[in-house]
Structures are given as C-alpha cells and as structure tokens.
JSON list of C-alpha atoms and ligand atoms in Angstrom, two decimals:
[
{"chain": "A", "resi": 1422, "resn": "MET", "atom": "CA", "xyz": [0.31, -51.76, -7.89]},
{"chain": "A", "resi": 1423, "resn": "TYR", "atom": "CA", "xyz": [2.94, -49.44, -6.62]},
{"chain": "A", "resi": 1424, "resn": "GLN", "atom": "CA", "xyz": [5.73, -50.57, -8.94]},
{"chain": "A", "resi": 1425, "resn": "LYS", "atom": "CA", "xyz": [3.64, -50.69, -11.77]},
{"chain": "A", "resi": 1426, "resn": "LEU", "atom": "CA", "xyz": [2.43, -46.93, -11.43]},
{"chain": "A", "resi": 1427, "resn": "ALA", "atom": "CA", "xyz": [6.12, -45.94, -10.91]},
{"chain": "A", "resi": 1428, "resn": "LYS", "atom": "CA", "xyz": [6.82, -47.68, -13.96]},
{"chain": "A", "resi": 1429, "resn": "ILE", "atom": "CA", "xyz": [3.97, -45.83, -15.90]},
{"chain": "A", "resi": 1430, "resn": "PHE", "atom": "CA", "xyz": [4.79, -42.44, -14.48]},
{"chain": "A", "resi": 1431, "resn": "LYS", "atom": "CA", "xyz": [8.50, -42.74, -15.13]},
{"chain": "A", "resi": 1432, "resn": "THR", "atom": "CA", "xyz": [9.63, -42.11, -11.25]},
{"chain": "A", "resi": 1433, "resn": "LYS", "atom": "CA", "xyz": [8.39, -42.79, -7.79]},
{"chain": "A", "resi": 1434, "resn": "THR", "atom": "CA", "xyz": [7.90, -39.29, -7.26]},
{"chain": "A", "resi": 1435, "resn": "LYS", "atom": "CA", "xyz": [5.40, -38.75, -9.82]},
{"chain": "A", "resi": 1436, "resn": "ALA", "atom": "CA", "xyz": [3.51, -42.17, -9.10]},
{"chain": "A", "resi": 1437, "resn": "ASP", "atom": "CA", "xyz": [3.08, -40.61, -5.30]},
{"chain": "A", "resi": 1438, "resn": "GLU", "atom": "CA", "xyz": [1.74, -37.40, -6.48]},
{"chain": "A", "resi": 1439, "resn": "ILE", "atom": "CA", "xyz": [-0.79, -39.48, -8.56]},
{"chain": "A", "resi": 1440, "resn": "LEU", "atom": "CA", "xyz": [-1.49, -41.43, -5.34]},
{"chain": "A", "resi": 1441, "resn": "LEU", "atom": "CA", "xyz": [-2.74, -38.06, -3.85]},
{"chain": "A", "resi": 1442, "resn": "LEU", "atom": "CA", "xyz": [-5.05, -37.51, -6.77]},
{"chain": "A", "resi": 1443, "resn": "LEU", "atom": "CA", "xyz": [-6.46, -40.84, -6.42]},
{"chain": "A", "resi": 1444, "resn": "ASP", "atom": "CA", "xyz": [-7.12, -40.77, -2.82]},
{"chain": "A", "resi": 1445, "resn": "ASP", "atom": "CA", "xyz": [-8.70, -37.26, -3.31]},
{"chain": "A", "resi": 1446, "resn": "GLN", "atom": "CA", "xyz": [-6.06, -35.54, -0.96]},
{"chain": "A", "resi": 1447, "resn": "LYS", "atom": "CA", "xyz": [-5.02, -33.35, -4.06]},
{"chain": "A", "resi": 1448, "resn": "GLU", "atom": "CA", "xyz": [-7.34, -32.02, -6.87]},
{"chain": "A", "resi": 1449, "resn": "VAL", "atom": "CA", "xyz": [-4.60, -31.11, -9.78]},
{"chain": "A", "resi": 1450, "resn": "VAL", "atom": "CA", "xyz": [-1.17, -32.67, -10.28]},
{"chain": "A", "resi": 1451, "resn": "ARG", "atom": "CA", "xyz": [1.26, -30.95, -12.69]},
{"chain": "A", "resi": 1452, "resn": "GLN", "atom": "CA", "xyz": [4.02, -32.81, -14.16]},
{"chain": "A", "resi": 1453, "resn": "ALA", "atom": "CA", "xyz": [6.45, -33.00, -16.97]},
{"chain": "A", "resi": 1454, "resn": "PHE", "atom": "CA", "xyz": [6.45, -35.41, -19.61]},
{"chain": "A", "resi": 1455, "resn": "TYR", "atom": "CA", "xyz": [7.85, -36.33, -23.14]},
{"chain": "A", "resi": 1456, "resn": "GLU", "atom": "CA", "xyz": [5.44, -36.70, -25.68]},
{"chain": "A", "resi": 1457, "resn": "GLU", "atom": "CA", "xyz": [6.51, -40.06, -26.36]},
{"chain": "A", "resi": 1458, "resn": "GLU", "atom": "CA", "xyz": [6.36, -41.10, -22.91]},
{"chain": "A", "resi": 1459, "resn": "PHE", "atom": "CA", "xyz": [2.55, -40.15, -22.69]},
{"chain": "A", "resi": 1460, "resn": "PRO", "atom": "CA", "xyz": [0.66, -43.11, -24.56]},
{"chain": "A", "resi": 1461, "resn": "LYS", "atom": "CA", "xyz": [0.90, -45.54, -21.61]},
{"chain": "A", "resi": 1462, "resn": "ILE", "atom": "CA", "xyz": [-0.05, -42.38, -18.85]},
{"chain": "A", "resi": 1463, "resn": "GLU", "atom": "CA", "xyz": [-2.71, -41.77, -21.12]},
{"chain": "A", "resi": 1464, "resn": "ASP", "atom": "CA", "xyz": [-3.99, -44.95, -20.91]},
{"chain": "A", "resi": 1465, "resn": "PHE", "atom": "CA", "xyz": [-3.53, -45.32, -17.08]},
{"chain": "A", "resi": 1466, "resn": "CYS", "atom": "CA", "xyz": [-5.80, -41.87, -16.89]},
{"chain": "A", "resi": 1467, "resn": "LYS", "atom": "CA", "xyz": [-8.46, -43.33, -19.01]},
{"chain": "A", "resi": 1468, "resn": "LYS", "atom": "CA", "xyz": [-8.84, -46.34, -17.00]},
{"chain": "A", "resi": 1469, "resn": "ASN", "atom": "CA", "xyz": [-9.02, -44.15, -13.93]},
{"chain": "A", "resi": 1470, "resn": "ASN", "atom": "CA", "xyz": [-11.15, -41.37, -14.79]},
{"chain": "A", "resi": 1471, "resn": "ILE", "atom": "CA", "xyz": [-8.37, -38.86, -14.61]},
{"chain": "A", "resi": 1472, "resn": "PHE", "atom": "CA", "xyz": [-8.54, -36.06, -17.02]},
{"chain": "A", "resi": 1473, "resn": "VAL", "atom": "CA", "xyz": [-5.23, -34.70, -18.75]},
{"chain": "A", "resi": 1474, "resn": "SER", "atom": "CA", "xyz": [-4.64, -31.60, -20.75]},
{"chain": "A", "resi": 1475, "resn": "LYS", "atom": "CA", "xyz": [-1.30, -30.33, -22.07]},
{"chain": "A", "resi": 1476, "resn": "SER", "atom": "CA", "xyz": [0.57, -27.18, -21.88]},
{"chain": "A", "resi": 1477, "resn": "LYS", "atom": "CA", "xyz": [0.86, -24.83, -24.80]},
{"chain": "A", "resi": 1478, "resn": "PHE", "atom": "CA", "xyz": [4.29, -24.95, -24.49]},
{"chain": "A", "resi": 1479, "resn": "LYS", "atom": "CA", "xyz": [7.59, -27.18, -23.87]},
{"chain": "A", "resi": 1480, "resn": "ILE", "atom": "CA", "xyz": [10.32, -26.64, -20.93]},
{"chain": "A", "resi": 1481, "resn": "LEU", "atom": "CA", "xyz": [14.03, -26.84, -21.39]},
{"chain": "A", "resi": 1482, "resn": "PHE", "atom": "CA", "xyz": [15.17, -28.05, -17.87]},
{"chain": "A", "resi": 1483, "resn": "SER", "atom": "CA", "xyz": [18.79, -26.97, -17.21]},
{"chain": "A", "resi": 1484, "resn": "ASP", "atom": "CA", "xyz": [19.61, -30.22, -15.65]},
{"chain": "A", "resi": 1485, "resn": "GLU", "atom": "CA", "xyz": [18.65, -34.13, -15.39]},
{"chain": "A", "resi": 1486, "resn": "GLU", "atom": "CA", "xyz": [15.69, -32.80, -12.88]},
{"chain": "A", "resi": 1487, "resn": "SER", "atom": "CA", "xyz": [12.38, -34.58, -12.90]},
{"chain": "A", "resi": 1488, "resn": "GLY", "atom": "CA", "xyz": [10.51, -31.68, -13.82]},
{"chain": "A", "resi": 1489, "resn": "MET", "atom": "CA", "xyz": [8.96, -31.01, -11.15]},
{"chain": "A", "resi": 1490, "resn": "TYR", "atom": "CA", "xyz": [10.21, -27.79, -10.35]},
{"chain": "A", "resi": 1491, "resn": "SER", "atom": "CA", "xyz": [9.38, -25.43, -13.12]},
{"chain": "A", "resi": 1492, "resn": "ASN", "atom": "CA", "xyz": [11.54, -22.58, -12.05]},
{"chain": "A", "resi": 1493, "resn": "LYS", "atom": "CA", "xyz": [14.94, -23.97, -13.51]},
{"chain": "A", "resi": 1494, "resn": "GLY", "atom": "CA", "xyz": [13.28, -24.63, -16.70]},
{"chain": "A", "resi": 1495, "resn": "ILE", "atom": "CA", "xyz": [12.49, -21.89, -19.28]},
{"chain": "A", "resi": 1496, "resn": "THR", "atom": "CA", "xyz": [9.33, -21.99, -21.50]},
{"chain": "A", "resi": 1497, "resn": "ILE", "atom": "CA", "xyz": [9.61, -22.59, -25.32]},
{"chain": "A", "resi": 1498, "resn": "GLN", "atom": "CA", "xyz": [7.28, -22.46, -27.79]},
{"chain": "A", "resi": 1499, "resn": "GLU", "atom": "CA", "xyz": [5.57, -25.75, -29.15]},
{"chain": "A", "resi": 1500, "resn": "LYS", "atom": "CA", "xyz": [7.07, -25.13, -32.56]},
{"chain": "A", "resi": 1501, "resn": "ASP", "atom": "CA", "xyz": [10.50, -25.10, -31.56]},
{"chain": "A", "resi": 1502, "resn": "LYS", "atom": "CA", "xyz": [11.77, -28.36, -32.98]},
{"chain": "A", "resi": 1503, "resn": "ARG", "atom": "CA", "xyz": [14.20, -28.84, -29.75]},
{"chain": "A", "resi": 1504, "resn": "HIS", "atom": "CA", "xyz": [13.18, -32.16, -27.96]},
{"chain": "A", "resi": 1505, "resn": "ALA", "atom": "CA", "xyz": [11.65, -31.08, -24.56]},
{"chain": "A", "resi": 1506, "resn": "PRO", "atom": "CA", "xyz": [9.05, -31.96, -22.50]},
{"chain": "A", "resi": 1507, "resn": "TYR", "atom": "CA", "xyz": [5.78, -30.72, -21.94]},
{"chain": "A", "resi": 1508, "resn": "PHE", "atom": "CA", "xyz": [3.35, -30.07, -18.51]},
{"chain": "A", "resi": 1509, "resn": "TYR", "atom": "CA", "xyz": [0.24, -31.93, -18.18]},
{"chain": "A", "resi": 1510, "resn": "TYR", "atom": "CA", "xyz": [-1.86, -31.48, -15.97]},
{"chain": "A", "resi": 1511, "resn": "PHE", "atom": "CA", "xyz": [-3.92, -34.32, -14.03]},
{"chain": "A", "resi": 1512, "resn": "SER", "atom": "CA", "xyz": [-7.22, -33.91, -12.42]},
{"chain": "A", "resi": 1513, "resn": "LYS", "atom": "CA", "xyz": [-10.29, -35.66, -11.34]},
{"chain": "A", "resi": 1514, "resn": "SER", "atom": "CA", "xyz": [-12.33, -32.63, -12.79]},
{"chain": "A", "resi": 1515, "resn": "GLU", "atom": "CA", "xyz": [-11.78, -31.91, -16.31]},
{"chain": "A", "resi": 1516, "resn": "GLU", "atom": "CA", "xyz": [-12.55, -28.46, -15.76]},
{"chain": "A", "resi": 1517, "resn": "LYS", "atom": "CA", "xyz": [-9.70, -27.89, -12.96]},
{"chain": "A", "resi": 1518, "resn": "SER", "atom": "CA", "xyz": [-7.16, -29.49, -15.37]},
{"chain": "A", "resi": 1519, "resn": "TYR", "atom": "CA", "xyz": [-7.99, -27.23, -17.70]},
{"chain": "A", "resi": 1520, "resn": "LEU", "atom": "CA", "xyz": [-7.96, -24.32, -15.38]},
{"chain": "A", "resi": 1521, "resn": "ALA", "atom": "CA", "xyz": [-4.44, -25.29, -14.22]},
{"chain": "A", "resi": 1522, "resn": "ASN", "atom": "CA", "xyz": [-3.09, -25.32, -17.29]},
{"chain": "A", "resi": 1523, "resn": "TYR", "atom": "CA", "xyz": [-4.51, -21.81, -18.02]},
{"chain": "A", "resi": 1524, "resn": "TYR", "atom": "CA", "xyz": [-3.73, -20.08, -14.89]},
{"chain": "A", "resi": 1525, "resn": "GLU", "atom": "CA", "xyz": [0.03, -21.03, -15.36]},
{"chain": "A", "resi": 1526, "resn": "LEU", "atom": "CA", "xyz": [-0.10, -20.14, -18.97]},
{"chain": "A", "resi": 1527, "resn": "ILE", "atom": "CA", "xyz": [-1.29, -16.89, -18.00]},
{"chain": "A", "resi": 1528, "resn": "GLY", "atom": "CA", "xyz": [1.35, -16.69, -15.04]},
{"chain": "A", "resi": 1529, "resn": "ASN", "atom": "CA", "xyz": [-1.29, -16.43, -12.49]},
{"chain": "A", "resi": 1530, "resn": "ILE", "atom": "CA", "xyz": [0.34, -18.05, -10.13]},
{"chain": "A", "resi": 1531, "resn": "GLU", "atom": "CA", "xyz": [-2.03, -17.34, -7.09]},
{"chain": "A", "resi": 1532, "resn": "GLU", "atom": "CA", "xyz": [-4.83, -19.34, -8.57]},
{"chain": "A", "resi": 1533, "resn": "PHE", "atom": "CA", "xyz": [-2.45, -21.97, -10.20]},
{"chain": "A", "resi": 1534, "resn": "GLY", "atom": "CA", "xyz": [-1.07, -22.50, -6.64]},
{"chain": "A", "resi": 1535, "resn": "LYS", "atom": "CA", "xyz": [-4.57, -22.81, -4.97]},
{"chain": "A", "resi": 1536, "resn": "LEU", "atom": "CA", "xyz": [-5.65, -25.51, -7.45]},
{"chain": "A", "resi": 1537, "resn": "LEU", "atom": "CA", "xyz": [-2.21, -27.61, -6.72]},
{"chain": "A", "resi": 1538, "resn": "GLY", "atom": "CA", "xyz": [-2.91, -27.31, -3.35]},
{"chain": "A", "resi": 1539, "resn": "TYR", "atom": "CA", "xyz": [0.12, -25.30, -2.07]},
{"chain": "A", "resi": 1540, "resn": "PRO", "atom": "CA", "xyz": [-0.54, -23.33, 1.25]},
{"chain": "A", "resi": 1541, "resn": "SER", "atom": "CA", "xyz": [-1.44, -19.96, 1.21]},
{"chain": "A", "resi": 1542, "resn": "CYS", "atom": "CA", "xyz": [1.31, -18.81, 3.23]},
{"chain": "A", "resi": 1543, "resn": "CYS", "atom": "CA", "xyz": [3.89, -20.56, 0.62]},
{"chain": "A", "resi": 1544, "resn": "ILE", "atom": "CA", "xyz": [2.27, -18.98, -2.37]},
{"chain": "A", "resi": 1545, "resn": "LYS", "atom": "CA", "xyz": [2.94, -15.62, -1.21]},
{"chain": "A", "resi": 1546, "resn": "TYR", "atom": "CA", "xyz": [6.55, -16.61, -0.51]},
{"chain": "A", "resi": 1547, "resn": "PHE", "atom": "CA", "xyz": [6.76, -17.81, -3.78]},
{"chain": "A", "resi": 1548, "resn": "VAL", "atom": "CA", "xyz": [5.44, -14.67, -5.41]},
{"chain": "A", "resi": 1549, "resn": "ASN", "atom": "CA", "xyz": [7.18, -12.20, -3.31]},
{"chain": "A", "resi": 1550, "resn": "ASN", "atom": "CA", "xyz": [10.59, -14.05, -3.56]},
{"chain": "A", "resi": 1551, "resn": "PHE", "atom": "CA", "xyz": [10.91, -15.85, -7.23]},
{"chain": "A", "resi": 1552, "resn": "SER", "atom": "CA", "xyz": [12.33, -14.05, -10.16]},
{"chain": "A", "resi": 1553, "resn": "SER", "atom": "CA", "xyz": [14.59, -14.43, -12.95]},
{"chain": "A", "resi": 1554, "resn": "ARG", "atom": "CA", "xyz": [17.41, -13.43, -10.95]},
{"chain": "A", "resi": 1555, "resn": "ASN", "atom": "CA", "xyz": [16.13, -15.80, -8.01]},
{"chain": "A", "resi": 1556, "resn": "PRO", "atom": "CA", "xyz": [14.82, -18.50, -9.60]},
{"chain": "A", "resi": 1557, "resn": "ASP", "atom": "CA", "xyz": [15.54, -20.77, -7.03]},
{"chain": "A", "resi": 1558, "resn": "PRO", "atom": "CA", "xyz": [13.53, -19.55, -3.71]},
{"chain": "A", "resi": 1559, "resn": "GLU", "atom": "CA", "xyz": [14.51, -22.94, -1.93]},
{"chain": "A", "resi": 1560, "resn": "ILE", "atom": "CA", "xyz": [15.21, -22.85, 1.84]},
{"chain": "A", "resi": 1561, "resn": "LYS", "atom": "CA", "xyz": [18.14, -24.98, 3.04]},
{"chain": "A", "resi": 1562, "resn": "ASP", "atom": "CA", "xyz": [17.91, -27.09, 6.06]},
{"chain": "A", "resi": 1563, "resn": "CYS", "atom": "CA", "xyz": [14.28, -27.66, 6.55]},
{"chain": "A", "resi": 1564, "resn": "HIS", "atom": "CA", "xyz": [12.55, -29.64, 8.71]},
{"chain": "A", "resi": 1565, "resn": "PRO", "atom": "CA", "xyz": [13.07, -33.11, 7.22]},
{"chain": "A", "resi": 1566, "resn": "LEU", "atom": "CA", "xyz": [9.49, -33.52, 5.83]},
{"chain": "A", "resi": 1567, "resn": "LEU", "atom": "CA", "xyz": [10.08, -30.67, 3.89]},
{"chain": "A", "resi": 1568, "resn": "ASN", "atom": "CA", "xyz": [13.24, -31.66, 2.58]},
{"chain": "A", "resi": 1569, "resn": "LEU", "atom": "CA", "xyz": [13.81, -30.65, -1.11]},
{"chain": "A", "resi": 1570, "resn": "SER", "atom": "CA", "xyz": [17.26, -31.76, -1.34]},
{"chain": "A", "resi": 1571, "resn": "LYS", "atom": "CA", "xyz": [17.01, -35.43, -2.44]},
{"chain": "A", "resi": 1572, "resn": "ARG", "atom": "CA", "xyz": [14.36, -34.74, -5.36]},
{"chain": "A", "resi": 1573, "resn": "GLU", "atom": "CA", "xyz": [16.57, -35.41, -7.86]},
{"chain": "A", "resi": 1574, "resn": "GLN", "atom": "CA", "xyz": [17.51, -38.85, -6.03]},
{"chain": "A", "resi": 1575, "resn": "ASP", "atom": "CA", "xyz": [13.54, -39.45, -6.52]},
{"chain": "A", "resi": 1576, "resn": "ALA", "atom": "CA", "xyz": [12.89, -38.56, -2.87]},
{"chain": "A", "resi": 1577, "resn": "VAL", "atom": "CA", "xyz": [10.60, -35.83, -2.12]},
{"chain": "A", "resi": 1578, "resn": "LEU", "atom": "CA", "xyz": [7.23, -35.12, -0.40]},
{"chain": "A", "resi": 1579, "resn": "ILE", "atom": "CA", "xyz": [6.19, -31.71, -0.90]},
{"chain": "A", "resi": 1580, "resn": "SER", "atom": "CA", "xyz": [5.81, -30.31, -4.77]},
{"chain": "A", "resi": 1581, "resn": "HIS", "atom": "CA", "xyz": [6.10, -26.62, -3.92]},
{"chain": "A", "resi": 1582, "resn": "PHE", "atom": "CA", "xyz": [8.80, -24.33, -2.05]},
{"chain": "A", "resi": 1583, "resn": "PRO", "atom": "CA", "xyz": [8.03, -24.04, 1.64]},
{"chain": "A", "resi": 1584, "resn": "CYS", "atom": "CA", "xyz": [7.71, -20.50, 2.84]},
{"chain": "A", "resi": 1585, "resn": "ASN", "atom": "CA", "xyz": [9.77, -21.11, 6.12]},
{"chain": "A", "resi": 1586, "resn": "LYS", "atom": "CA", "xyz": [12.19, -24.18, 7.57]},
{"chain": "A", "resi": 1587, "resn": "GLU", "atom": "CA", "xyz": [8.95, -25.36, 9.86]},
{"chain": "A", "resi": 1588, "resn": "CYS", "atom": "CA", "xyz": [5.86, -24.17, 7.85]},
{"chain": "A", "resi": 1589, "resn": "GLU", "atom": "CA", "xyz": [3.14, -26.17, 9.53]},
{"chain": "A", "resi": 1590, "resn": "LYS", "atom": "CA", "xyz": [0.81, -26.22, 6.51]},
{"chain": "A", "resi": 1591, "resn": "SER", "atom": "CA", "xyz": [3.63, -27.82, 4.32]},
{"chain": "A", "resi": 1592, "resn": "VAL", "atom": "CA", "xyz": [4.41, -29.99, 7.06]},
{"chain": "A", "resi": 1593, "resn": "LYS", "atom": "CA", "xyz": [1.01, -31.28, 7.66]},
{"chain": "A", "resi": 1594, "resn": "LEU", "atom": "CA", "xyz": [0.95, -31.60, 3.65]},
{"chain": "A", "resi": 1595, "resn": "ALA", "atom": "CA", "xyz": [3.76, -33.71, 3.68]},
{"chain": "A", "resi": 1596, "resn": "LYS", "atom": "CA", "xyz": [2.55, -35.80, 6.78]},
{"chain": "A", "resi": 1597, "resn": "GLU", "atom": "CA", "xyz": [-0.70, -36.61, 4.98]},
{"chain": "A", "resi": 1598, "resn": "LYS", "atom": "CA", "xyz": [0.94, -38.06, 2.06]},
{"chain": "A", "resi": 1599, "resn": "ILE", "atom": "CA", "xyz": [3.33, -40.04, 3.94]},
{"chain": "A", "resi": 1600, "resn": "ILE", "atom": "CA", "xyz": [-0.32, -41.88, 5.22]},
{"chain": "A", "resi": 1601, "resn": "VAL", "atom": "CA", "xyz": [-1.60, -41.98, 1.24]},
{"chain": "A", "resi": 1602, "resn": "ILE", "atom": "CA", "xyz": [1.64, -43.74, 0.52]},
{"chain": "A", "resi": 1603, "resn": "SER", "atom": "CA", "xyz": [1.49, -45.91, 3.50]},
{"chain": "A", "resi": 1604, "resn": "LYS", "atom": "CA", "xyz": [-1.82, -47.52, 1.89]},
{"chain": "A", "resi": 1605, "resn": "TYR", "atom": "CA", "xyz": [0.11, -48.55, -1.29]},
{"chain": "A", "resi": 1606, "resn": "SER", "atom": "CA", "xyz": [3.63, -49.46, -0.41]},
{"chain": "A", "resi": 1607, "resn": "LEU", "atom": "CA", "xyz": [5.58, -49.57, 2.77]},
{"chain": "A", "resi": 1608, "resn": "GLU", "atom": "CA", "xyz": [8.71, -50.28, 0.85]},
{"chain": "A", "resi": 1609, "resn": "ARG", "atom": "CA", "xyz": [8.37, -46.85, -0.38]},
{"chain": "A", "resi": 1610, "resn": "VAL", "atom": "CA", "xyz": [7.53, -45.00, 2.81]},
{"chain": "A", "resi": 1611, "resn": "ASN", "atom": "CA", "xyz": [10.92, -46.73, 4.31]},
{"chain": "A", "resi": 1612, "resn": "GLU", "atom": "CA", "xyz": [12.57, -45.31, 1.31]},
{"chain": "A", "resi": 1613, "resn": "LEU", "atom": "CA", "xyz": [11.30, -41.61, 1.77]},
{"chain": "A", "resi": 1614, "resn": "LYS", "atom": "CA", "xyz": [12.30, -41.97, 5.43]},
{"chain": "A", "resi": 1615, "resn": "THR", "atom": "CA", "xyz": [15.86, -42.95, 4.93]},
{"chain": "A", "resi": 1616, "resn": "LYS", "atom": "CA", "xyz": [16.31, -40.75, 1.79]},
{"chain": "A", "resi": 1617, "resn": "LEU", "atom": "CA", "xyz": [14.74, -37.74, 3.47]},
{"chain": "A", "resi": 1618, "resn": "GLY", "atom": "CA", "xyz": [16.42, -38.47, 7.17]},
{"chain": "A", "resi": 1619, "resn": "ILE", "atom": "CA", "xyz": [12.69, -38.87, 9.05]},
{"chain": "A", "resi": 1620, "resn": "LYS", "atom": "CA", "xyz": [12.51, -40.42, 12.28]},
{"chain": "B", "resi": 2692, "resn": "LIG", "atom": "ZN1", "xyz": [4.23, -22.28, 4.04]}
]
C-alpha cells in the first residue's frame, strides 16, 4: 500500500502526510502538484473520501523542491502561461479544505496554520520572522526529529518551521508521525531515521 501511495503522490514525503490525514492525525494537508499530475490523485481521493480544492494561483519555485515549503516560491496568477504547480488542499472535511485554501489566499497565516495543525508557538514564530527579506526562517542544527535539511532528499517529518531547536510540540508531532507511518511501512520509518540521524 505504501509504495502505491508514494507513486500516486509523487514523493514519499507527500505520501507520509496523506497517511496523517487518513489516520485523522491532521485535518488538512497542503501539497503542490502540476495539473497533469492530478487525475490519479483525484481518483485516490474520491475512493478514500478525501475532499480537495485547488488554489486560485500557481507557484513558481526557485529550485527543485517538493513544494511543501511555500516560502521559497512566488505566486503567479492562473492566467500566467508559465508551467507551474498549484496548491491542493486535502481534507476529510470539504469545508476545511476550502477554508485552508481561502486563508492562504488572503494571507491569514494564523488560521491557516491552525487548520494545518502547526503548533501555536511555531505559527507565532513564523508570523514574527517571515518576510520577503527573510523568506527562510529555518533554524539550523535542530533536534533530529525536526531536521528540515533533508527535505529535498525526500526525508522530513514536520511540515512547518519549528520555533526553536527543541520545540516540544513539534517533537511530539514528529513522534506521532513516525507511529502513523510505522503502521504502513517500517522500511520508510527506517529510511527516515537513517537520513535524519534519529537514534
Ligand atoms: Zn514551536
């Protein structure tokens, strides 16, 4: 099941997040996809009672990142002809899928972050530290469970910027995620532990 999911959602990191949704550990998950990637995903969502809504804008990423971290991308209008992915908001609740979409559109980071299950301390940190001058509020040398540096190698456990190196709430989320993934793929858990340096 795990391999199939990773194939449909293009990366293991994205598959991991969908597992959190299926297991009711998260209410909303946001991921970037090109429109042409979407039919198989849509099909999966229909079969699994997941609602999904698409952003009104596209995102141009500055590098080959997976698009989990929107901070590095700039948004462009839908009518812009450049080939770029959209954000898709997945939820078992149709209302929450649209709400997350809307909150991101109007830039309400607090409400958006809450729906995506980010800890309140980290939302506050992001609001206070993120700006166009500082688009990457990543703290280096975090606790291994909060390690964001391997995300381009498809290994990361949290989908937000932790407010400090040892943020307890983020560590808890990462631990819960490992438990969920372990129900589906021990191989994936081992891969994550190796790549992130978790003992
Ligand atoms: Zn925090």
